[in-house]
JSON list of C-alpha atoms in Angstrom, two decimals:
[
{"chain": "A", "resi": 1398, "resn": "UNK", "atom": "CA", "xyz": [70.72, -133.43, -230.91]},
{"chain": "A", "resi": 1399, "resn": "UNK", "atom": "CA", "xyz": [68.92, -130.27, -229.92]},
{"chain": "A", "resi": 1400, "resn": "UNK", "atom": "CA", "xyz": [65.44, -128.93, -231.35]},
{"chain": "A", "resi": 1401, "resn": "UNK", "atom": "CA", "xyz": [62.64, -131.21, -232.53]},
{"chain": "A", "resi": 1402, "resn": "UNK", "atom": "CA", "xyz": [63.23, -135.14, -232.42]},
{"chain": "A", "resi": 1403, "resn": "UNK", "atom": "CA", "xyz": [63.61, -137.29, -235.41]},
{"chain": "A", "resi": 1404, "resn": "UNK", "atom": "CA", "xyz": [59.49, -138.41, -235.11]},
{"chain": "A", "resi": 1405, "resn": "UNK", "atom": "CA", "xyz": [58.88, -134.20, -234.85]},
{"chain": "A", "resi": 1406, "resn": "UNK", "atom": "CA", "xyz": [60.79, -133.55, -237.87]},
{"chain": "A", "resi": 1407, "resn": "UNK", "atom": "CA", "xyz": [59.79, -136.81, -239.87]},
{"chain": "A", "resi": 1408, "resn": "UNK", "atom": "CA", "xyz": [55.92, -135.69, -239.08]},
{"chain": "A", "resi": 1409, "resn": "UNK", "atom": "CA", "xyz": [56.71, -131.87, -239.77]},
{"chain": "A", "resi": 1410, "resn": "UNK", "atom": "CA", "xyz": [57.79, -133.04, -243.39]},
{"chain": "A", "resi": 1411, "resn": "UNK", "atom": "CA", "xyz": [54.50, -135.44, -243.43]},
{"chain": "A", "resi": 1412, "resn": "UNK", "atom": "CA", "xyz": [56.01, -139.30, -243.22]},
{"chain": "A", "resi": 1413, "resn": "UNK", "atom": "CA", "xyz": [55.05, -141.23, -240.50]},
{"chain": "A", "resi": 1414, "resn": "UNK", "atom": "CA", "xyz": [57.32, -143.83, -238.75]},
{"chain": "A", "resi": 1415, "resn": "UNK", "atom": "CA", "xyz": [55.49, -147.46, -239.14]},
{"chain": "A", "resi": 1416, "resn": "UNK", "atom": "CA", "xyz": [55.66, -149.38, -235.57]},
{"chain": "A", "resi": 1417, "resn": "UNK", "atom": "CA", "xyz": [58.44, -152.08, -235.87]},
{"chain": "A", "resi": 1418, "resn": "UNK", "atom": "CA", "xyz": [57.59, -155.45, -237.38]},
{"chain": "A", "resi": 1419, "resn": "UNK", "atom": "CA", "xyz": [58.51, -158.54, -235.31]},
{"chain": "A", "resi": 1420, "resn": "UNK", "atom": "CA", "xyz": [61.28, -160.91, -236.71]},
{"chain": "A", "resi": 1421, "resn": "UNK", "atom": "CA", "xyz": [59.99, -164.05, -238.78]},
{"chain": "A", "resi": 1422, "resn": "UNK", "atom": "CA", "xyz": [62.31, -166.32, -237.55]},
{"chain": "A", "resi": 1423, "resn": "UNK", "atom": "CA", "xyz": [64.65, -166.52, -234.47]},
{"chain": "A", "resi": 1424, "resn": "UNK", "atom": "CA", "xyz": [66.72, -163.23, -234.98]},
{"chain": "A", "resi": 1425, "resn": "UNK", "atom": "CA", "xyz": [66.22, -159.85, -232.77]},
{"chain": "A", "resi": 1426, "resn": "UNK", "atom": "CA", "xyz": [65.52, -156.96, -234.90]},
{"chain": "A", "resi": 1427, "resn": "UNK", "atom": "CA", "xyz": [68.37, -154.88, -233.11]},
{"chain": "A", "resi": 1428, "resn": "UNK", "atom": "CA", "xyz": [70.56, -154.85, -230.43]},
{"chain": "A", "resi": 1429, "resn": "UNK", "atom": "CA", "xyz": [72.23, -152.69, -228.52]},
{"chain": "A", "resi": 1430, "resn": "UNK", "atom": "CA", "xyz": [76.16, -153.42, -227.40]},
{"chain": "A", "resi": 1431, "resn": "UNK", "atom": "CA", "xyz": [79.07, -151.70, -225.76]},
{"chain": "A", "resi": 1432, "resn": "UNK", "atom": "CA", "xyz": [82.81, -152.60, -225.90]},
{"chain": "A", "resi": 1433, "resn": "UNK", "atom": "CA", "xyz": [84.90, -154.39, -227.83]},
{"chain": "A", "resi": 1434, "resn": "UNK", "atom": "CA", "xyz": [83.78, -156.44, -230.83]},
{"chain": "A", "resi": 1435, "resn": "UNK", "atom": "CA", "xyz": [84.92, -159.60, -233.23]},
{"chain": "A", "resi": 1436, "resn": "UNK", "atom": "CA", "xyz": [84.22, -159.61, -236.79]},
{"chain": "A", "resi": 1437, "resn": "UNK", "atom": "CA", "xyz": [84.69, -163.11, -238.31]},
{"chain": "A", "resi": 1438, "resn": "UNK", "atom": "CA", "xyz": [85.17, -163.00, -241.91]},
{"chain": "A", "resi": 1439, "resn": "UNK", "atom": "CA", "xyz": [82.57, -165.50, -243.87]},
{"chain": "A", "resi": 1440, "resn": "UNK", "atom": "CA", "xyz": [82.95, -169.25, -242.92]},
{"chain": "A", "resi": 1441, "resn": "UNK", "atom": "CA", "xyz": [81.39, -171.71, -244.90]},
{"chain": "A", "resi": 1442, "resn": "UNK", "atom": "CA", "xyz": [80.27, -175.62, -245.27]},
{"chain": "A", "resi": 1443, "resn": "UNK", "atom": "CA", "xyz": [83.65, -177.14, -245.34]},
{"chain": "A", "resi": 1444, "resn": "UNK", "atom": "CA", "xyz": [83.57, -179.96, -242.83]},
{"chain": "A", "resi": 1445, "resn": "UNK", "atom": "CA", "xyz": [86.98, -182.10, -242.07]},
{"chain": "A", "resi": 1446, "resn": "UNK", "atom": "CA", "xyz": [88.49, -180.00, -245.12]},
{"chain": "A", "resi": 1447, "resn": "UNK", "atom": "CA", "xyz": [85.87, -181.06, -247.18]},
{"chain": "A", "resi": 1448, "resn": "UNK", "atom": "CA", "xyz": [83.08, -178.86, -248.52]},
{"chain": "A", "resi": 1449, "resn": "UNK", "atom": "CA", "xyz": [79.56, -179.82, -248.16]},
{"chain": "A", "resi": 1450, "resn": "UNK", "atom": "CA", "xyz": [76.12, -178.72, -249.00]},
{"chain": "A", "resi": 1451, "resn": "UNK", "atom": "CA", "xyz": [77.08, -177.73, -252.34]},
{"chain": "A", "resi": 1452, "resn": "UNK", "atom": "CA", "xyz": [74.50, -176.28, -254.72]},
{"chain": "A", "resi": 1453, "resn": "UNK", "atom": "CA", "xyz": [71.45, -174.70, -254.85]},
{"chain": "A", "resi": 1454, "resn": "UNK", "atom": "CA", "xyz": [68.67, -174.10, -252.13]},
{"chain": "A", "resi": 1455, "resn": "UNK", "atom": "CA", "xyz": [65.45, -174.30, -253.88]},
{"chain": "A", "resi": 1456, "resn": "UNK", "atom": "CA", "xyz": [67.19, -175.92, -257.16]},
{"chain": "A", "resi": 1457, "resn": "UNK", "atom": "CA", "xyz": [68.29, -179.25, -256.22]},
{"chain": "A", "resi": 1458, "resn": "UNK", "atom": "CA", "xyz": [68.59, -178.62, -252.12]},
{"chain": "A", "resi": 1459, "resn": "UNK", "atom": "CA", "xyz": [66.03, -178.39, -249.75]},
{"chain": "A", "resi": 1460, "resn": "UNK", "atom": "CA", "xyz": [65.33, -175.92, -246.99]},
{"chain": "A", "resi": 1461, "resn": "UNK", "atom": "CA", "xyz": [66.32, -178.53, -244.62]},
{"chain": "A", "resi": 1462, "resn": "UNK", "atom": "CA", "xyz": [69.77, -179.23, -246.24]},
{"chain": "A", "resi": 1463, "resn": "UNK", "atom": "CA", "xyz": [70.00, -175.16, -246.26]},
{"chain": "A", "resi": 1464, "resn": "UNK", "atom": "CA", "xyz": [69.00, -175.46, -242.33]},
{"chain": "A", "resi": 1465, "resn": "UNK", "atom": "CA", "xyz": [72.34, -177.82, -242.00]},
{"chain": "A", "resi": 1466, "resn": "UNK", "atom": "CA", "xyz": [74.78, -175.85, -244.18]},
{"chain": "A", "resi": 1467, "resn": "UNK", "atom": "CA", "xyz": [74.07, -172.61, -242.41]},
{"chain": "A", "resi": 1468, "resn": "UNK", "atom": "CA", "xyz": [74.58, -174.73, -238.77]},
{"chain": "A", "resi": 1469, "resn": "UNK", "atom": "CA", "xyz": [78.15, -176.08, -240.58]},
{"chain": "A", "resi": 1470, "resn": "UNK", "atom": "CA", "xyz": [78.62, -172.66, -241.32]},
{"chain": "A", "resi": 1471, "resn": "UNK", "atom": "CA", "xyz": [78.42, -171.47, -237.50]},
{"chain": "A", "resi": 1472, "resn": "UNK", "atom": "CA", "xyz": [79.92, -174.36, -235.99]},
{"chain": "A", "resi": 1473, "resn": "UNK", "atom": "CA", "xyz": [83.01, -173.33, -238.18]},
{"chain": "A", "resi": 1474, "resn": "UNK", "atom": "CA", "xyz": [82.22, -169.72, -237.20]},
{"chain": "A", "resi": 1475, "resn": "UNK", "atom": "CA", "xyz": [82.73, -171.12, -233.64]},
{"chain": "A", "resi": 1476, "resn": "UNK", "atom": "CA", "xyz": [85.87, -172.90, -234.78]},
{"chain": "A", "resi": 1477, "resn": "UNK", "atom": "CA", "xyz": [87.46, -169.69, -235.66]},
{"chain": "A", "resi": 1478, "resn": "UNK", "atom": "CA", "xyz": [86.56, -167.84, -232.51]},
{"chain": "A", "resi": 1479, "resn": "UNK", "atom": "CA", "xyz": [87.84, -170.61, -230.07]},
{"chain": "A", "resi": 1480, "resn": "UNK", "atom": "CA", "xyz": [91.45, -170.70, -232.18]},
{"chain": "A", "resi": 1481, "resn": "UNK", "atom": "CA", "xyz": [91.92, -167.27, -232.94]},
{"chain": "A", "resi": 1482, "resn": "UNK", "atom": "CA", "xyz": [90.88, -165.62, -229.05]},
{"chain": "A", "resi": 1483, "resn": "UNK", "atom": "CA", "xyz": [88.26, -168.16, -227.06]},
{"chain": "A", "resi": 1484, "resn": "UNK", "atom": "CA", "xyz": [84.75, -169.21, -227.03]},
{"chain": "A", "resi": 1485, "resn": "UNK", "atom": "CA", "xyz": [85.18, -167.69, -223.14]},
{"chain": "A", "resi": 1486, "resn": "UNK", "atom": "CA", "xyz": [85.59, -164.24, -224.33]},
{"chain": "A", "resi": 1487, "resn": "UNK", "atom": "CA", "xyz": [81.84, -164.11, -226.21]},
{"chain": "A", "resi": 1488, "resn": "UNK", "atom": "CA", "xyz": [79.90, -161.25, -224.17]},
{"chain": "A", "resi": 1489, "resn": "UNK", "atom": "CA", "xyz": [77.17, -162.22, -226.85]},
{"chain": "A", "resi": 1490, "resn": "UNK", "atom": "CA", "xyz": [75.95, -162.73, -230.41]},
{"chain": "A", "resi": 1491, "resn": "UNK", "atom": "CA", "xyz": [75.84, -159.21, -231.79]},
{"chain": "A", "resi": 1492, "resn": "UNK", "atom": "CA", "xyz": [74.86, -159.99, -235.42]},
{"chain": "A", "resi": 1493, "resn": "UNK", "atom": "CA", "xyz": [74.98, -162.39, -238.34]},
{"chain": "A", "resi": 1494, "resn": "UNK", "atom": "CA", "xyz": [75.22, -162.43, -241.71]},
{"chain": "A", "resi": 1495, "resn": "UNK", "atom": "CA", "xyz": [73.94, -165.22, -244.05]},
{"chain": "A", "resi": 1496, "resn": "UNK", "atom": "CA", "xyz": [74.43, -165.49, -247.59]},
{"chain": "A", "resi": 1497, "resn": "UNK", "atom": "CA", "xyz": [72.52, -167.79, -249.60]},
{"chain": "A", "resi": 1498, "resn": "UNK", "atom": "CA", "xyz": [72.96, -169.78, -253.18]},
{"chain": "A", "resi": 1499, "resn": "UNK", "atom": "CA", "xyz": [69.70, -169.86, -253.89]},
{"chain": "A", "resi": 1500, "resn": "UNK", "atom": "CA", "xyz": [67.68, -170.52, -256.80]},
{"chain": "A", "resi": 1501, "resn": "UNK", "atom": "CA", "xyz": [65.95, -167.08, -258.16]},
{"chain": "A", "resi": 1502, "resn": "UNK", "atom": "CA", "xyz": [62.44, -167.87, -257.30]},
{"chain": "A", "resi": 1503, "resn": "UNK", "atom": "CA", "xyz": [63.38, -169.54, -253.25]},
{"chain": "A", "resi": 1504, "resn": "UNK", "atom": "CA", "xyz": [61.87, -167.03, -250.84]},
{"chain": "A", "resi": 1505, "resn": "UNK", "atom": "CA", "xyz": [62.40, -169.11, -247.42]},
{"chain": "A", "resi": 1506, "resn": "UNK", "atom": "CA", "xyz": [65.88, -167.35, -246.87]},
{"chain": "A", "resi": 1507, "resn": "UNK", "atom": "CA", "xyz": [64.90, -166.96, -243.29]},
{"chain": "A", "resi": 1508, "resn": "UNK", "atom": "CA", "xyz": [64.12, -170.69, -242.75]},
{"chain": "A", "resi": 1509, "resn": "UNK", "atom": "CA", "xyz": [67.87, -171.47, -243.39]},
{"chain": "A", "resi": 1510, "resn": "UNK", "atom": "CA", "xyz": [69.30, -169.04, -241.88]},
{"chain": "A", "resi": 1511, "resn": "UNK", "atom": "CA", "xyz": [67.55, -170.54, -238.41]},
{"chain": "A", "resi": 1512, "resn": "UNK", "atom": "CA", "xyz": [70.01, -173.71, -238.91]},
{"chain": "A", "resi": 1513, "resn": "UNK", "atom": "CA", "xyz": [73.56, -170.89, -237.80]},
{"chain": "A", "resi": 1514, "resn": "UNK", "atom": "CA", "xyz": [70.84, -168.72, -235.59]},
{"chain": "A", "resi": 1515, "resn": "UNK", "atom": "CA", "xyz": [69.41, -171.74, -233.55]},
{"chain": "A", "resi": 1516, "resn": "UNK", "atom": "CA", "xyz": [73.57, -173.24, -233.28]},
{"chain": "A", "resi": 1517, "resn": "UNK", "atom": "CA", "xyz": [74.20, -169.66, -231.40]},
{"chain": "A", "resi": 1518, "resn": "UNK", "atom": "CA", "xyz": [70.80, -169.85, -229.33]},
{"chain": "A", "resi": 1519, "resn": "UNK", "atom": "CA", "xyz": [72.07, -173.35, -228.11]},
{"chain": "A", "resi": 1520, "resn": "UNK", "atom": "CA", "xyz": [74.74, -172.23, -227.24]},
{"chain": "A", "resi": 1521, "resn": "UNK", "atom": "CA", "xyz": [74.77, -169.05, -225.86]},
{"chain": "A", "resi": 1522, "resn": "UNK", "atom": "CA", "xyz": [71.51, -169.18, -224.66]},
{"chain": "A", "resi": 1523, "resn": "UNK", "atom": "CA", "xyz": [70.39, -165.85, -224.58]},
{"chain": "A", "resi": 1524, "resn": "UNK", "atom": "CA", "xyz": [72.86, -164.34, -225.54]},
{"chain": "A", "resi": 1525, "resn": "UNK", "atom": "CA", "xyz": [73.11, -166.09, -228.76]},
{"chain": "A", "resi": 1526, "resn": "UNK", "atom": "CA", "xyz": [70.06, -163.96, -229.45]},
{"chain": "A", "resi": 1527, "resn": "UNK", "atom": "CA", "xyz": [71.07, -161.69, -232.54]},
{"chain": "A", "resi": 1528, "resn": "UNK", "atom": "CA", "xyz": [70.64, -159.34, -235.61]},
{"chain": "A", "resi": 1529, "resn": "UNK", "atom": "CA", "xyz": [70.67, -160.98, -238.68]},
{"chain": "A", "resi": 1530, "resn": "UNK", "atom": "CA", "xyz": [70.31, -160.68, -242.16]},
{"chain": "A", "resi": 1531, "resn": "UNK", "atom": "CA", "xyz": [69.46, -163.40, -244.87]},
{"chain": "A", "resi": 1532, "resn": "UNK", "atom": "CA", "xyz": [71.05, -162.66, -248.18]},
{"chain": "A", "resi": 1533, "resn": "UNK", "atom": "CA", "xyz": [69.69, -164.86, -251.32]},
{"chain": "A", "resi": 1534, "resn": "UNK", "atom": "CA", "xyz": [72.83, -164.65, -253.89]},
{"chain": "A", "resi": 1535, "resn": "UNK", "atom": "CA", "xyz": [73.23, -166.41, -257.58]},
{"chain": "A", "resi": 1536, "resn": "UNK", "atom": "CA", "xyz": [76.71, -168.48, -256.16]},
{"chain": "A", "resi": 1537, "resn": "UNK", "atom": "CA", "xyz": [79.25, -168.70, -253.74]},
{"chain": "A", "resi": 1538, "resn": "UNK", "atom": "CA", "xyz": [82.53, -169.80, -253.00]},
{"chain": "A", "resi": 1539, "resn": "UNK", "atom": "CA", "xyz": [83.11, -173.52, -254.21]},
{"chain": "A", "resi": 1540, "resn": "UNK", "atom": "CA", "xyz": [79.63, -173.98, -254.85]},
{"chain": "A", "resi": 1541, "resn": "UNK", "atom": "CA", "xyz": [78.25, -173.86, -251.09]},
{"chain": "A", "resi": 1542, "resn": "UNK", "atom": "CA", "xyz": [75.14, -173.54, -250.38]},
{"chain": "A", "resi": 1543, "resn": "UNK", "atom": "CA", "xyz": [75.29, -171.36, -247.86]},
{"chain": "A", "resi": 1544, "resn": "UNK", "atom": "CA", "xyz": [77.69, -168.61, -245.96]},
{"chain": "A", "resi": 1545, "resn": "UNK", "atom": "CA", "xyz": [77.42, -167.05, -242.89]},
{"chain": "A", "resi": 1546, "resn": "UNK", "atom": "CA", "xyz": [79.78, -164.21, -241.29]},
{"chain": "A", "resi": 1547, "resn": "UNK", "atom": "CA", "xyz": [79.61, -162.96, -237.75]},
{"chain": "A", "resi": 1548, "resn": "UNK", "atom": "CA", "xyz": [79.94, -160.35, -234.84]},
{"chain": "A", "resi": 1549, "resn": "UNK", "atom": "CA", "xyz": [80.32, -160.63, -231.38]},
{"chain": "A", "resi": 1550, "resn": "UNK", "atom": "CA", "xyz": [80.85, -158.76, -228.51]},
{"chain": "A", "resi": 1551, "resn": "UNK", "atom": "CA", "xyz": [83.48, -159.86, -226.55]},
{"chain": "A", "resi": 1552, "resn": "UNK", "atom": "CA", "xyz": [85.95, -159.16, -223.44]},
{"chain": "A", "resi": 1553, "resn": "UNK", "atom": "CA", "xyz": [88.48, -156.89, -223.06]},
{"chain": "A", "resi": 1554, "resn": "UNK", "atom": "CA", "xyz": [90.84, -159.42, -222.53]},
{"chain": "A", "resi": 1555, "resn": "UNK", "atom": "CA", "xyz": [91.63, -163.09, -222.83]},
{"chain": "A", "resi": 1556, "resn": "UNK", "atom": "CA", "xyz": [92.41, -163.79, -219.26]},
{"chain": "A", "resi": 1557, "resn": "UNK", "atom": "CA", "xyz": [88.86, -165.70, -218.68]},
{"chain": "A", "resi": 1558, "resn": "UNK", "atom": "CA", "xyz": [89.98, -168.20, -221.66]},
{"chain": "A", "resi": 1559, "resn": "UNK", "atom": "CA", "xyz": [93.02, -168.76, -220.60]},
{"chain": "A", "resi": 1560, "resn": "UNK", "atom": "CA", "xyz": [94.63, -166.67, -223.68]},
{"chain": "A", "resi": 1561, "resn": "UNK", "atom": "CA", "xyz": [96.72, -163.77, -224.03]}
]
Protein backbone atom coordinates (compact mmCIF):
# COMPACT_ATOMS: atom_id res chain seq x y z
CA UNK A 1 0.00 0.00 0.00
CA UNK A 2 1.51 3.30 -1.00
CA UNK A 3 0.76 6.89 0.59
CA UNK A 4 -0.16 7.41 4.24
CA UNK A 5 -0.47 4.21 6.58
CA UNK A 6 -3.66 2.94 7.98
CA UNK A 7 -2.83 4.94 11.67
CA UNK A 8 -2.12 8.28 9.12
CA UNK A 9 -5.33 7.93 7.46
CA UNK A 10 -7.42 6.66 10.57
CA UNK A 11 -5.95 9.98 12.48
CA UNK A 12 -6.44 12.24 9.27
CA UNK A 13 -10.26 11.28 9.51
CA UNK A 14 -10.00 11.87 13.53
CA UNK A 15 -10.35 8.07 15.17
CA UNK A 16 -7.68 6.92 17.08
CA UNK A 17 -6.53 3.23 17.21
CA UNK A 18 -6.93 2.00 21.08
CA UNK A 19 -3.61 -0.07 22.13
CA UNK A 20 -4.56 -3.85 22.08
CA UNK A 21 -6.20 -5.38 25.14
CA UNK A 22 -4.57 -8.54 26.55
CA UNK A 23 -6.56 -11.88 26.33
CA UNK A 24 -8.67 -12.86 29.56
CA UNK A 25 -8.00 -16.27 29.46
CA UNK A 26 -5.35 -18.54 27.79
CA UNK A 27 -5.89 -17.56 24.03
CA UNK A 28 -3.36 -15.20 21.89
CA UNK A 29 -5.10 -12.33 20.46
CA UNK A 30 -3.61 -13.13 16.88
CA UNK A 31 -1.31 -15.06 15.17
CA UNK A 32 0.50 -15.01 12.38
CA UNK A 33 0.94 -18.43 10.06
CA UNK A 34 2.25 -19.49 6.69
CA UNK A 35 1.46 -22.68 4.70
CA UNK A 36 -0.91 -25.06 4.57
CA UNK A 37 -3.86 -25.23 6.95
CA UNK A 38 -6.66 -27.84 8.50
CA UNK A 39 -10.06 -26.77 9.17
CA UNK A 40 -11.93 -29.30 11.39
CA UNK A 41 -15.54 -28.95 11.16
CA UNK A 42 -17.28 -28.59 14.85
CA UNK A 43 -16.72 -31.66 17.18
CA UNK A 44 -18.63 -31.98 20.12
CA UNK A 45 -19.15 -33.90 23.68
CA UNK A 46 -19.87 -37.29 22.36
CA UNK A 47 -17.63 -39.65 24.28
CA UNK A 48 -17.58 -43.64 23.33
CA UNK A 49 -20.64 -42.68 20.94
CA UNK A 50 -22.35 -41.28 23.64
CA UNK A 51 -23.06 -37.58 24.13
CA UNK A 52 -22.24 -35.90 27.29
CA UNK A 53 -22.45 -32.61 28.99
CA UNK A 54 -25.80 -32.01 27.79
CA UNK A 55 -27.62 -28.80 28.71
CA UNK A 56 -27.15 -25.56 29.76
CA UNK A 57 -24.00 -23.69 31.17
CA UNK A 58 -25.24 -21.31 33.68
CA UNK A 59 -28.87 -23.11 33.76
CA UNK A 60 -28.40 -26.36 35.27
CA UNK A 61 -24.35 -26.81 34.41
CA UNK A 62 -21.60 -25.28 35.94
CA UNK A 63 -18.58 -23.53 34.56
CA UNK A 64 -16.61 -26.45 35.58
CA UNK A 65 -18.79 -29.05 33.71
CA UNK A 66 -18.51 -26.33 30.68
CA UNK A 67 -14.51 -26.51 31.40
CA UNK A 68 -14.90 -30.54 30.68
CA UNK A 69 -17.25 -30.47 27.67
CA UNK A 70 -15.13 -27.99 25.81
CA UNK A 71 -11.80 -30.44 26.76
CA UNK A 72 -14.25 -33.56 25.27
CA UNK A 73 -14.76 -31.34 22.57
CA UNK A 74 -10.87 -31.01 21.67
CA UNK A 75 -9.85 -34.34 22.57
CA UNK A 76 -12.41 -35.37 19.77
CA UNK A 77 -11.02 -32.44 17.73
CA UNK A 78 -7.71 -34.38 18.18
CA UNK A 79 -9.46 -37.61 17.28
CA UNK A 80 -10.30 -36.29 13.92
CA UNK A 81 -6.91 -34.89 13.11
CA UNK A 82 -4.93 -38.14 14.02
CA UNK A 83 -7.58 -40.34 11.64
CA UNK A 84 -8.11 -38.12 8.93
CA UNK A 85 -3.98 -36.90 8.31
CA UNK A 86 -1.83 -37.21 11.85
CA UNK A 87 -1.34 -35.54 15.07
CA UNK A 88 2.55 -35.42 13.50
CA UNK A 89 1.60 -33.07 10.84
CA UNK A 90 0.34 -30.07 13.50
CA UNK A 91 2.89 -27.07 12.76
CA UNK A 92 0.59 -25.42 15.51
CA UNK A 93 -2.78 -24.34 16.91
CA UNK A 94 -3.82 -21.54 14.58
CA UNK A 95 -7.31 -20.82 16.00
CA UNK A 96 -10.41 -22.10 17.76
CA UNK A 97 -13.76 -21.72 17.79
CA UNK A 98 -16.10 -22.42 20.78
CA UNK A 99 -19.69 -22.35 20.80
CA UNK A 100 -21.57 -22.31 23.88
CA UNK A 101 -25.32 -23.42 25.14
CA UNK A 102 -25.53 -21.11 27.54
CA UNK A 103 -28.14 -19.70 29.59
CA UNK A 104 -28.93 -15.85 28.45
CA UNK A 105 -27.60 -14.13 31.45
CA UNK A 106 -23.90 -16.64 31.76
CA UNK A 107 -21.09 -14.23 30.94
CA UNK A 108 -17.97 -16.63 31.86
CA UNK A 109 -17.82 -17.89 28.13
CA UNK A 110 -14.11 -17.54 28.37
CA UNK A 111 -13.77 -19.72 31.52
CA UNK A 112 -15.04 -22.74 29.44
CA UNK A 113 -13.58 -22.28 26.64
CA UNK A 114 -10.02 -22.71 28.76
CA UNK A 115 -11.16 -26.55 29.27
CA UNK A 116 -10.37 -27.20 24.72
CA UNK A 117 -7.59 -24.17 25.01
CA UNK A 118 -5.62 -25.65 28.04
CA UNK A 119 -6.11 -29.63 26.14
CA UNK A 120 -4.07 -27.85 23.08
CA UNK A 121 -1.52 -25.99 25.52
CA UNK A 122 -0.81 -29.54 27.03
CA UNK A 123 -0.27 -30.73 24.30
CA UNK A 124 1.35 -28.75 21.97
CA UNK A 125 3.03 -26.79 24.31
CA UNK A 126 3.56 -23.68 22.75
CA UNK A 127 2.36 -24.16 19.99
CA UNK A 128 -1.00 -25.03 21.21
CA UNK A 129 -1.02 -21.31 21.90
CA UNK A 130 -4.04 -19.89 19.74
CA UNK A 131 -6.79 -17.41 18.54
CA UNK A 132 -9.95 -18.08 19.83
CA UNK A 133 -13.30 -17.03 20.05
CA UNK A 134 -16.07 -17.91 22.71
CA UNK A 135 -19.51 -17.93 21.23
CA UNK A 136 -22.58 -18.01 23.89
CA UNK A 137 -25.57 -19.59 21.66
CA UNK A 138 -29.41 -20.49 22.80
CA UNK A 139 -28.73 -24.59 21.73
CA UNK A 140 -26.75 -26.90 19.96
CA UNK A 141 -26.62 -30.06 18.38
CA UNK A 142 -28.21 -32.88 20.65
CA UNK A 143 -28.35 -30.70 23.46
CA UNK A 144 -24.43 -30.30 24.17
CA UNK A 145 -23.22 -28.04 26.11
CA UNK A 146 -20.58 -27.04 24.34
CA UNK A 147 -18.84 -27.07 20.60
CA UNK A 148 -15.65 -26.30 19.54
CA UNK A 149 -14.20 -26.19 15.79
CA UNK A 150 -10.59 -25.79 14.86
CA UNK A 151 -7.55 -24.66 12.63
CA UNK A 152 -4.23 -25.71 12.38
CA UNK A 153 -1.33 -25.24 10.55
CA UNK A 154 0.10 -28.15 9.36
CA UNK A 155 2.85 -29.89 6.96
CA UNK A 156 3.02 -30.09 3.55
CA UNK A 157 2.97 -33.59 3.63
CA UNK A 158 2.25 -36.67 5.68
CA UNK A 159 5.58 -38.29 5.44
CA UNK A 160 6.53 -37.30 9.27
CA UNK A 161 3.22 -39.34 10.39
CA UNK A 162 3.75 -41.99 8.58
CA UNK A 163 0.64 -41.12 6.12
CA UNK A 164 0.22 -40.46 2.62
Amino acid sequence: MTGPSVIDRLAQAGIAVPRAVTPVANYVSCLEVYGPLLFVSGQGTRRNGVFEHIGKIGGGLSVEDGYAAARQCALNILAQVEGNCGLGRIRRVVKLTGFVNAAPDFTELPAVLNGASDLMVTAFGDAGRHARSAVGVATLPFGMAVEVEAIFSITETGAQAGRT
